[in-house]
Tab-separated table of C-alpha atoms in Angstrom:
chain	number	residue	atom	x	y	z
O	48	MET	CA	19.162	-48.659	-62.290
O	49	ILE	CA	19.141	-51.497	-59.809
O	50	GLU	CA	22.567	-51.759	-58.234
O	51	ASP	CA	22.509	-55.538	-57.755
O	52	SER	CA	22.412	-57.146	-61.205
O	53	TRP	CA	21.081	-60.428	-59.785
O	54	ALA	CA	18.231	-58.479	-58.214
O	55	GLY	CA	17.473	-57.398	-61.778
O	56	VAL	CA	17.335	-61.050	-62.838
O	57	ASP	CA	14.951	-61.814	-59.969
O	58	LEU	CA	12.737	-58.907	-60.989
O	59	LEU	CA	12.507	-59.961	-64.631
O	60	ALA	CA	11.872	-63.555	-63.536
O	61	ALA	CA	8.981	-62.305	-61.387
O	62	VAL	CA	7.515	-60.402	-64.341
O	63	ALA	CA	7.936	-63.499	-66.533
O	64	ARG	CA	6.096	-65.655	-63.994
O	65	GLY	CA	3.298	-63.097	-63.901
O	66	VAL	CA	3.008	-63.123	-67.696
O	67	ILE	CA	2.890	-66.928	-67.701
O	68	GLU	CA	0.226	-66.965	-64.993
O	69	LEU	CA	-1.876	-64.445	-66.933
O	70	ALA	CA	-1.538	-66.484	-70.127
O	71	SER	CA	-2.555	-69.633	-68.241
O	72	THR	CA	-6.000	-68.304	-67.354
O	73	ASP	CA	-9.018	-69.957	-68.951
O	74	ARG	CA	-10.721	-66.655	-69.682
O	75	SER	CA	-11.481	-65.715	-73.275
O	76	SER	CA	-9.245	-62.664	-72.994
O	77	ALA	CA	-5.868	-62.978	-71.314
O	78	PHE	CA	-5.975	-59.274	-70.441
O	79	ARG	CA	-9.311	-59.286	-68.595
O	80	LEU	CA	-9.432	-58.214	-64.975
O	81	PRO	CA	-8.641	-59.193	-62.322
O	82	TYR	CA	-4.942	-59.555	-62.980
O	83	PRO	CA	-2.991	-62.252	-61.114
O	84	PRO	CA	-1.506	-60.932	-57.836
O	85	SER	CA	1.955	-62.033	-59.011
O	86	LEU	CA	1.726	-59.683	-62.004
O	87	GLN	CA	0.570	-56.738	-59.908
O	88	LEU	CA	3.421	-57.330	-57.452
O	89	ALA	CA	5.936	-57.506	-60.309
O	90	LEU	CA	4.577	-54.191	-61.648
O	91	ASP	CA	5.081	-52.556	-58.261
O	92	GLN	CA	8.712	-53.707	-58.248
O	93	VAL	CA	9.350	-52.436	-61.781
O	94	VAL	CA	7.800	-49.064	-60.971
O	95	ALA	CA	9.835	-48.757	-57.770
O	96	ALA	CA	13.024	-49.554	-59.676
O	97	GLY	CA	12.313	-46.932	-62.316
O	98	LEU	CA	11.226	-44.178	-59.915
O	99	MET	CA	14.346	-44.611	-57.799
O	100	GLN	CA	16.433	-43.746	-60.839
O	101	GLY	CA	14.098	-41.196	-62.418
O	102	LEU	CA	13.442	-43.445	-65.403
O	103	PRO	CA	10.181	-43.995	-67.317
O	104	VAL	CA	7.857	-46.560	-65.728
O	105	PRO	CA	4.874	-48.488	-67.102
O	106	VAL	CA	1.387	-47.203	-66.328
O	107	GLY	CA	-0.482	-50.058	-64.732
O	108	VAL	CA	-0.447	-53.697	-65.732
O	109	PRO	CA	-1.562	-52.923	-69.333
O	110	GLY	CA	1.412	-50.600	-69.694
O	111	MET	CA	3.815	-53.227	-68.406
O	112	LEU	CA	2.345	-55.826	-70.765
O	113	SER	CA	2.990	-53.368	-73.611
O	114	TRP	CA	6.594	-53.130	-72.441
O	115	CYS	CA	6.805	-56.936	-72.444
O	116	ARG	CA	5.619	-56.946	-76.041
O	117	GLU	CA	7.309	-53.892	-77.520
O	118	SER	CA	10.547	-53.385	-75.583
O	119	ALA	CA	13.636	-55.579	-75.467
O	120	LEU	CA	14.469	-56.571	-71.907
O	121	VAL	CA	17.841	-54.831	-72.093
O	122	GLU	CA	15.880	-51.555	-72.321
O	123	TRP	CA	14.062	-52.080	-69.001
O	124	PRO	CA	15.116	-50.096	-65.870
O	125	VAL	CA	17.064	-53.012	-64.432
O	126	THR	CA	20.707	-53.982	-64.400
O	127	LEU	CA	21.520	-57.522	-65.538
O	128	PRO	CA	24.789	-59.471	-65.420
O	129	SER	CA	26.816	-58.844	-68.553
O	130	GLY	CA	25.555	-60.918	-71.467
O	131	PHE	CA	22.745	-62.463	-69.436
O	132	LEU	CA	20.214	-62.104	-72.265
O	133	THR	CA	20.362	-61.650	-76.007
O	134	GLY	CA	19.759	-58.088	-77.125
O	135	ASP	CA	16.356	-58.675	-78.749
O	136	ALA	CA	14.824	-60.803	-75.980
O	137	ARG	CA	11.200	-59.997	-75.080
O	138	LEU	CA	8.683	-61.585	-72.737
O	139	ILE	CA	5.707	-61.432	-75.112
O	140	HIS	CA	5.942	-62.135	-78.831
O	141	PRO	CA	5.213	-58.813	-80.566
O	142	ALA	CA	3.083	-60.345	-83.342
O	143	ALA	CA	1.426	-63.343	-81.662
O	144	GLY	CA	0.858	-61.762	-78.253
O	145	GLU	CA	1.946	-64.974	-76.498
O	146	PRO	CA	4.691	-65.607	-73.917
O	147	THR	CA	8.041	-66.187	-75.592
O	148	ARG	CA	10.390	-69.048	-74.896
O	149	THR	CA	12.647	-66.494	-73.202
O	150	CYS	CA	9.726	-65.698	-70.901
O	151	ALA	CA	9.361	-69.390	-70.021
O	152	GLU	CA	13.098	-69.710	-69.412
O	153	LEU	CA	13.205	-66.681	-67.104
O	154	ALA	CA	10.068	-67.909	-65.325
O	155	SER	CA	11.967	-71.144	-64.618
O	156	LEU	CA	14.585	-69.372	-62.513
O	157	GLY	CA	14.444	-68.742	-58.807
O	158	ARG	CA	11.610	-69.323	-56.408
O	159	GLU	CA	9.472	-72.355	-55.660
O	160	ASP	CA	6.713	-71.232	-58.043
O	161	ALA	CA	9.120	-71.244	-60.989
O	162	LEU	CA	7.724	-72.668	-64.224
O	163	GLU	CA	10.226	-75.524	-64.469
O	164	GLN	CA	9.460	-76.582	-60.910
O	165	LYS	CA	5.763	-76.744	-61.811
O	166	ALA	CA	6.587	-78.978	-64.774
O	167	GLU	CA	8.776	-81.157	-62.561
O	168	ALA	CA	5.997	-81.450	-59.977
O	169	LEU	CA	3.536	-82.633	-62.637
O	170	LEU	CA	6.019	-85.236	-63.886
O	171	ALA	CA	6.828	-86.350	-60.337
O	172	GLY	CA	3.124	-86.906	-59.726
O	173	LEU	CA	2.905	-88.925	-62.921
O	174	ALA	CA	5.966	-90.975	-61.969
O	175	GLY	CA	4.387	-91.761	-58.604
O	176	ALA	CA	1.156	-92.880	-60.255
O	177	CYS	CA	3.094	-95.063	-62.695
O	178	GLY	CA	5.073	-96.827	-59.997
O	179	MET	CA	7.647	-98.358	-62.345
O	180	VAL	CA	10.221	-96.294	-64.237
O	181	GLU	CA	9.506	-98.274	-67.413
O	182	ARG	CA	5.818	-97.341	-67.308
O	183	PHE	CA	6.693	-93.708	-66.559
O	184	ALA	CA	9.039	-93.661	-69.579
O	185	VAL	CA	6.173	-94.776	-71.820
O	186	CYS	CA	3.870	-92.100	-70.410
O	187	ARG	CA	6.555	-89.454	-70.740
O	188	ASP	CA	7.060	-90.371	-74.402
O	189	PHE	CA	3.284	-90.148	-74.903
O	190	LEU	CA	3.323	-86.560	-73.603
O	191	ILE	CA	6.294	-85.641	-75.797
O	192	SER	CA	4.609	-87.043	-78.892
O	193	ARG	CA	1.194	-85.504	-78.147
O	194	PRO	CA	1.545	-82.087	-76.477
O	195	VAL	CA	-1.511	-81.016	-78.475
O	196	ILE	CA	-4.198	-83.592	-79.278
O	197	LEU	CA	-5.784	-81.779	-82.167
O	198	ARG	CA	-8.806	-84.052	-82.463
O	199	PHE	CA	-9.537	-86.155	-79.405
O	200	ASP	CA	-10.626	-89.618	-80.490
O	201	PRO	CA	-11.696	-91.797	-77.548
O	202	VAL	CA	-11.768	-94.893	-79.741
O	203	GLU	CA	-8.061	-94.491	-80.564
O	204	LEU	CA	-7.012	-93.746	-77.000
O	205	LEU	CA	-8.983	-96.616	-75.499
O	206	GLN	CA	-7.312	-99.244	-77.663
O	207	PRO	CA	-5.439	-101.829	-75.557
O	208	ARG	CA	-1.972	-100.610	-76.579
O	209	VAL	CA	-2.552	-97.071	-75.253
O	210	ALA	CA	-5.498	-97.361	-72.836
O	211	GLN	CA	-3.371	-97.766	-69.701
O	212	THR	CA	-1.106	-94.905	-70.705
O	213	TRP	CA	-4.054	-92.618	-71.446
O	214	LYS	CA	-5.612	-93.447	-68.085
O	215	LEU	CA	-2.425	-92.263	-66.361
O	216	VAL	CA	-1.850	-89.060	-68.370
O	217	LYS	CA	-5.346	-87.807	-69.229
O	218	GLU	CA	-5.648	-85.543	-66.188
O	219	LEU	CA	-2.692	-83.521	-67.472
O	220	TYR	CA	-4.670	-82.375	-70.517
O	221	SER	CA	-7.211	-79.554	-70.700
O	222	PRO	CA	-9.177	-77.724	-73.420
O	223	VAL	CA	-7.284	-75.333	-75.683
O	224	PRO	CA	-7.342	-71.695	-74.449
O	225	ASP	CA	-10.002	-69.643	-76.241
O	226	ARG	CA	-7.499	-67.082	-77.521
O	227	PHE	CA	-6.036	-69.680	-79.887
O	228	LEU	CA	-9.326	-69.984	-81.754
O	229	SER	CA	-9.500	-68.139	-85.074
O	230	GLU	CA	-12.689	-68.206	-87.128
O	231	GLY	CA	-13.708	-71.442	-85.455
O	232	LEU	CA	-10.358	-73.167	-86.027
O	233	VAL	CA	-7.410	-74.033	-83.826
O	234	TYR	CA	-3.979	-74.794	-85.276
O	235	ARG	CA	-1.030	-77.029	-84.472
O	236	CYS	CA	2.430	-76.698	-86.030
O	237	THR	CA	3.575	-79.893	-87.750
O	238	GLY	CA	7.196	-79.013	-86.955
O	239	CYS	CA	7.084	-78.728	-83.147
O	240	LEU	CA	3.570	-80.171	-82.621
O	241	LEU	CA	2.713	-77.183	-80.424
O	242	LEU	CA	-0.057	-74.602	-80.658
O	243	ALA	CA	0.133	-72.124	-83.501
O	244	LYS	CA	-1.584	-69.079	-84.948
O	245	LEU	CA	-2.207	-68.830	-88.667
O	246	THR	CA	-2.100	-65.088	-89.200
O	247	THR	CA	0.064	-62.535	-87.427
O	248	GLU	CA	1.947	-59.480	-88.630
O	249	ASP	CA	4.942	-61.738	-89.260
O	250	GLY	CA	3.016	-64.622	-90.857
O	251	PRO	CA	2.332	-67.991	-89.187
O	252	TRP	CA	3.576	-68.353	-85.598
O	253	CYS	CA	4.106	-71.384	-83.403
O	254	GLU	CA	5.063	-71.882	-79.771
O	255	GLY	CA	8.222	-73.747	-80.723
O	256	ASP	CA	9.469	-70.887	-82.921
O	257	CYS	CA	10.218	-73.319	-85.738
O	258	PRO	CA	12.145	-72.081	-88.783
O	259	LEU	CA	9.689	-70.658	-91.319
O	260	ARG	CA	10.281	-73.563	-93.702
O	261	ASP	CA	9.086	-76.002	-90.997
O	262	ARG	CA	6.165	-73.862	-89.813
O	263	VAL	CA	3.353	-75.774	-91.536
O	264	LEU	CA	0.062	-75.464	-89.677
O	265	GLU	CA	-2.555	-78.180	-89.304
O	266	PRO	CA	-6.118	-77.052	-88.399
O	267	SER	CA	-8.829	-78.637	-86.338
O	268	HIS	CA	-12.408	-77.817	-87.337
O	269	GLN	CA	-13.619	-79.081	-83.962
O	270	PRO	CA	-11.661	-77.029	-81.398
O	271	GLU	CA	-13.917	-78.299	-78.630
O	272	LYS	CA	-12.196	-81.670	-79.147
O	273	THR	CA	-8.668	-80.244	-78.922
O	274	LEU	CA	-6.725	-81.032	-75.746
O	275	VAL	CA	-3.402	-79.529	-74.686
O	276	LEU	CA	-0.790	-80.023	-72.011
O	277	PRO	CA	0.021	-77.108	-69.671
O	278	LEU	CA	2.398	-74.538	-71.139
O	279	ALA	CA	5.185	-75.699	-68.812
O	280	LEU	CA	5.063	-79.219	-70.227
O	281	ARG	CA	4.628	-78.021	-73.815
O	282	LEU	CA	7.714	-75.806	-73.771
O	283	LEU	CA	10.000	-77.526	-71.270
O	284	LEU	CA	9.246	-81.199	-71.932
O	285	ALA	CA	7.639	-81.694	-75.346
O	286	LEU	CA	9.647	-79.123	-77.314
O	287	PRO	CA	13.112	-80.529	-76.494
O	288	GLY	CA	11.614	-84.001	-76.133
O	289	ARG	CA	11.260	-84.521	-79.873
O	290	THR	CA	15.005	-83.981	-80.276
O	291	GLU	CA	15.613	-86.291	-77.326
O	292	GLN	CA	13.535	-89.050	-78.930
O	293	ALA	CA	15.443	-88.676	-82.208
O	294	ILE	CA	18.745	-89.018	-80.345
O	295	ARG	CA	17.600	-92.066	-78.405
O	296	SER	CA	16.410	-93.753	-81.601
O	297	GLN	CA	19.948	-93.753	-82.993
O	298	PHE	CA	21.259	-96.167	-80.416
O	299	ALA	CA	20.787	-99.901	-80.423
O	300	GLU	CA	19.827	-100.371	-76.782
O	301	GLN	CA	17.276	-98.612	-74.630
O	302	ALA	CA	18.473	-95.640	-72.597
O	303	GLU	CA	18.215	-95.589	-68.850
O	304	LEU	CA	15.752	-92.904	-67.820
O	305	ILE	CA	16.524	-91.203	-64.537
O	306	PRO	CA	13.202	-89.700	-63.380
O	307	LEU	CA	14.868	-86.547	-62.121
O	308	GLY	CA	13.244	-83.217	-62.865
O	309	LEU	CA	12.288	-83.070	-66.527
O	310	GLY	CA	14.145	-86.322	-67.158
O	311	VAL	CA	17.791	-87.279	-67.511
O	312	HIS	CA	19.144	-90.260	-69.465
O	313	ARG	CA	22.361	-92.200	-68.966
O	314	VAL	CA	24.527	-93.633	-71.724
O	315	THR	CA	27.721	-95.660	-71.710
O	316	GLY	CA	30.267	-95.156	-74.460
O	317	ASP	CA	32.629	-97.700	-75.914
O	318	ASP	CA	35.171	-96.570	-73.331
O	319	GLY	CA	32.838	-97.967	-70.658
O	320	VAL	CA	32.360	-94.588	-68.978
O	321	PRO	CA	28.694	-93.750	-68.227
O	322	ARG	CA	27.530	-90.221	-68.892
O	323	ALA	CA	24.260	-88.520	-68.105
O	324	PHE	CA	22.624	-86.250	-70.650
O	325	GLN	CA	19.612	-84.002	-70.855
O	326	VAL	CA	18.219	-82.422	-74.026
O	327	HIS	CA	17.196	-78.760	-74.003
O	328	ALA	CA	16.158	-76.190	-76.598
O	329	PRO	CA	16.884	-72.905	-74.797
O	330	GLU	CA	16.841	-69.525	-76.509
O	331	GLN	CA	18.910	-68.032	-73.711
O	332	PRO	CA	22.208	-69.807	-72.959
O	333	VAL	CA	22.942	-68.166	-69.604
O	334	PRO	CA	19.681	-69.114	-67.834
O	335	ALA	CA	20.063	-72.569	-69.421
O	336	ALA	CA	23.522	-72.956	-67.880
O	337	LEU	CA	22.229	-72.005	-64.436
O	338	ARG	CA	19.341	-74.473	-64.675
O	339	ALA	CA	21.719	-77.201	-65.920
O	340	ALA	CA	24.031	-76.647	-62.951
O	341	GLY	CA	21.071	-77.135	-60.627
O	342	THR	CA	20.150	-80.398	-62.336
O	343	ALA	CA	23.747	-81.656	-62.232
O	344	ALA	CA	23.913	-80.938	-58.500
O	345	ARG	CA	20.953	-83.263	-57.971
O	346	LEU	CA	22.651	-86.169	-59.733
O	347	ALA	CA	24.522	-88.677	-57.615
O	348	GLY	CA	27.958	-87.706	-58.895
O	349	GLY	CA	29.191	-87.740	-62.452
O	350	SER	CA	28.890	-85.113	-65.138
O	351	LEU	CA	25.972	-83.890	-67.213
O	352	ASP	CA	25.883	-83.221	-70.945
O	353	ILE	CA	23.337	-80.644	-72.044
O	354	VAL	CA	22.468	-81.550	-75.637
O	355	VAL	CA	21.130	-78.668	-77.726
O	356	PRO	CA	20.016	-78.502	-81.377
O	357	ASP	CA	22.792	-77.509	-83.756
O	358	ARG	CA	21.039	-74.341	-84.950
O	359	LEU	CA	21.132	-72.957	-81.405
O	360	VAL	CA	24.728	-73.871	-80.604
O	361	GLU	CA	25.814	-72.331	-83.904
O	362	ARG	CA	24.482	-68.889	-82.980
O	363	PRO	CA	27.369	-66.440	-82.505
O	364	GLY	CA	28.488	-66.346	-78.893
O	365	TYR	CA	25.948	-68.955	-77.715
O	366	ARG	CA	28.436	-71.597	-76.564
O	367	GLN	CA	30.753	-69.005	-75.020
O	368	ALA	CA	27.911	-67.451	-73.022
O	369	PHE	CA	26.810	-70.871	-71.742
O	370	ASP	CA	30.322	-71.896	-70.743
O	371	ARG	CA	30.971	-68.614	-68.906
O	372	ALA	CA	27.746	-68.972	-66.925
O	373	VAL	CA	28.392	-72.521	-65.690
O	374	PRO	CA	29.580	-72.359	-62.050
O	375	ALA	CA	33.170	-73.457	-61.579
O	376	ASP	CA	32.214	-76.494	-59.492
O	377	ALA	CA	29.471	-77.718	-61.853
O	378	ARG	CA	30.342	-80.678	-64.090
O	379	VAL	CA	28.224	-79.522	-67.025
O	380	ARG	CA	29.113	-79.535	-70.708
O	381	LEU	CA	27.195	-78.051	-73.639
O	382	VAL	CA	27.088	-80.433	-76.613
O	383	SER	CA	25.384	-80.062	-79.976
O	384	VAL	CA	23.221	-82.888	-81.291
O	385	SER	CA	25.780	-83.554	-84.046
O	386	GLN	CA	28.602	-83.820	-81.531
O	387	PHE	CA	26.672	-86.071	-79.207
O	388	THR	CA	25.557	-88.501	-81.900
O	389	ALA	CA	28.814	-88.579	-83.857
O	390	PRO	CA	30.290	-92.095	-84.290
O	391	GLN	CA	32.924	-93.104	-81.780
O	392	PRO	CA	36.537	-93.182	-83.033
O	393	THR	CA	36.472	-96.965	-83.083
O	394	GLY	CA	33.605	-96.930	-85.562
O	395	ARG	CA	31.542	-99.164	-83.280
O	396	PRO	CA	28.027	-97.998	-82.346
O	397	ARG	CA	27.719	-96.403	-78.956
O	398	ARG	CA	26.080	-98.721	-76.425
O	399	MET	CA	23.269	-97.646	-74.138
O	400	HIS	CA	23.466	-98.299	-70.413
O	401	ALA	CA	20.158	-99.788	-69.270
């Protein structure tokens, strides 16, 4: 196996980026030739790693895609830092055939073409077009609330209250990929508001991996009128963004949005100490900790709370893995939604720093 465990992380991140690039094509079949150069290069690296150690290797890109779908990443011929990924992590969902959230999180690590950096670049462009932070905040909330516009209605979006916002964000939307069509229908999950598939081997599936009880699918009978944000914005902005909006709604005053990366907000508690926070919904705590440390380093001093849904923090070993992965000099703290929104000891509502 690869001697350098961080080289193993880089290799899996390269494969993840290749899978994301393949899934982002507009072709009717995601597996139609030609394959993206990034995926072919990642295959060459995986094959070289396996041959050096006399281990099985995938046969061509189709074989590697089968590995992504059928094999847990801990079974690949790479060495990873201890506890870097959960034992069942895959890059492609075995039933839906779509990139997993783990795939998106790995694709967000490393080089300049990382998925998170692409999402940040799109938001930075939007922020520049908006000019004012307040206008950007409105547009950002629009994207969070509408990652999938199931039935595009120009009359609704040209009303005075949303017309300016739509003018600024409309170029971020594109038609739904053909592979999401099933018998002339396209589906959206009412839980996460992301794309979904009605029938798989495991039942209904959605991009947000909602609990089964929340996985209610809403169809569109006119898929040609369905518009979607890029996968990077769907998974890295809109998915955690719904939790972020719920948190912000609990406070009396408007939060201060710092247009940094995917967006950071600042709050001030009753003790008068301001604190920055960012909401995430990561499947993998270790990559999340590394990304959080990078965001904290870009802040002008202070600490950063990473707020994560309770059901993730409550997974066995999740918090411990995150805390171990945070670099010693990074002022980052993992906080559950319940912890972050709990009333202050004084009983007074927490104030928002605007």
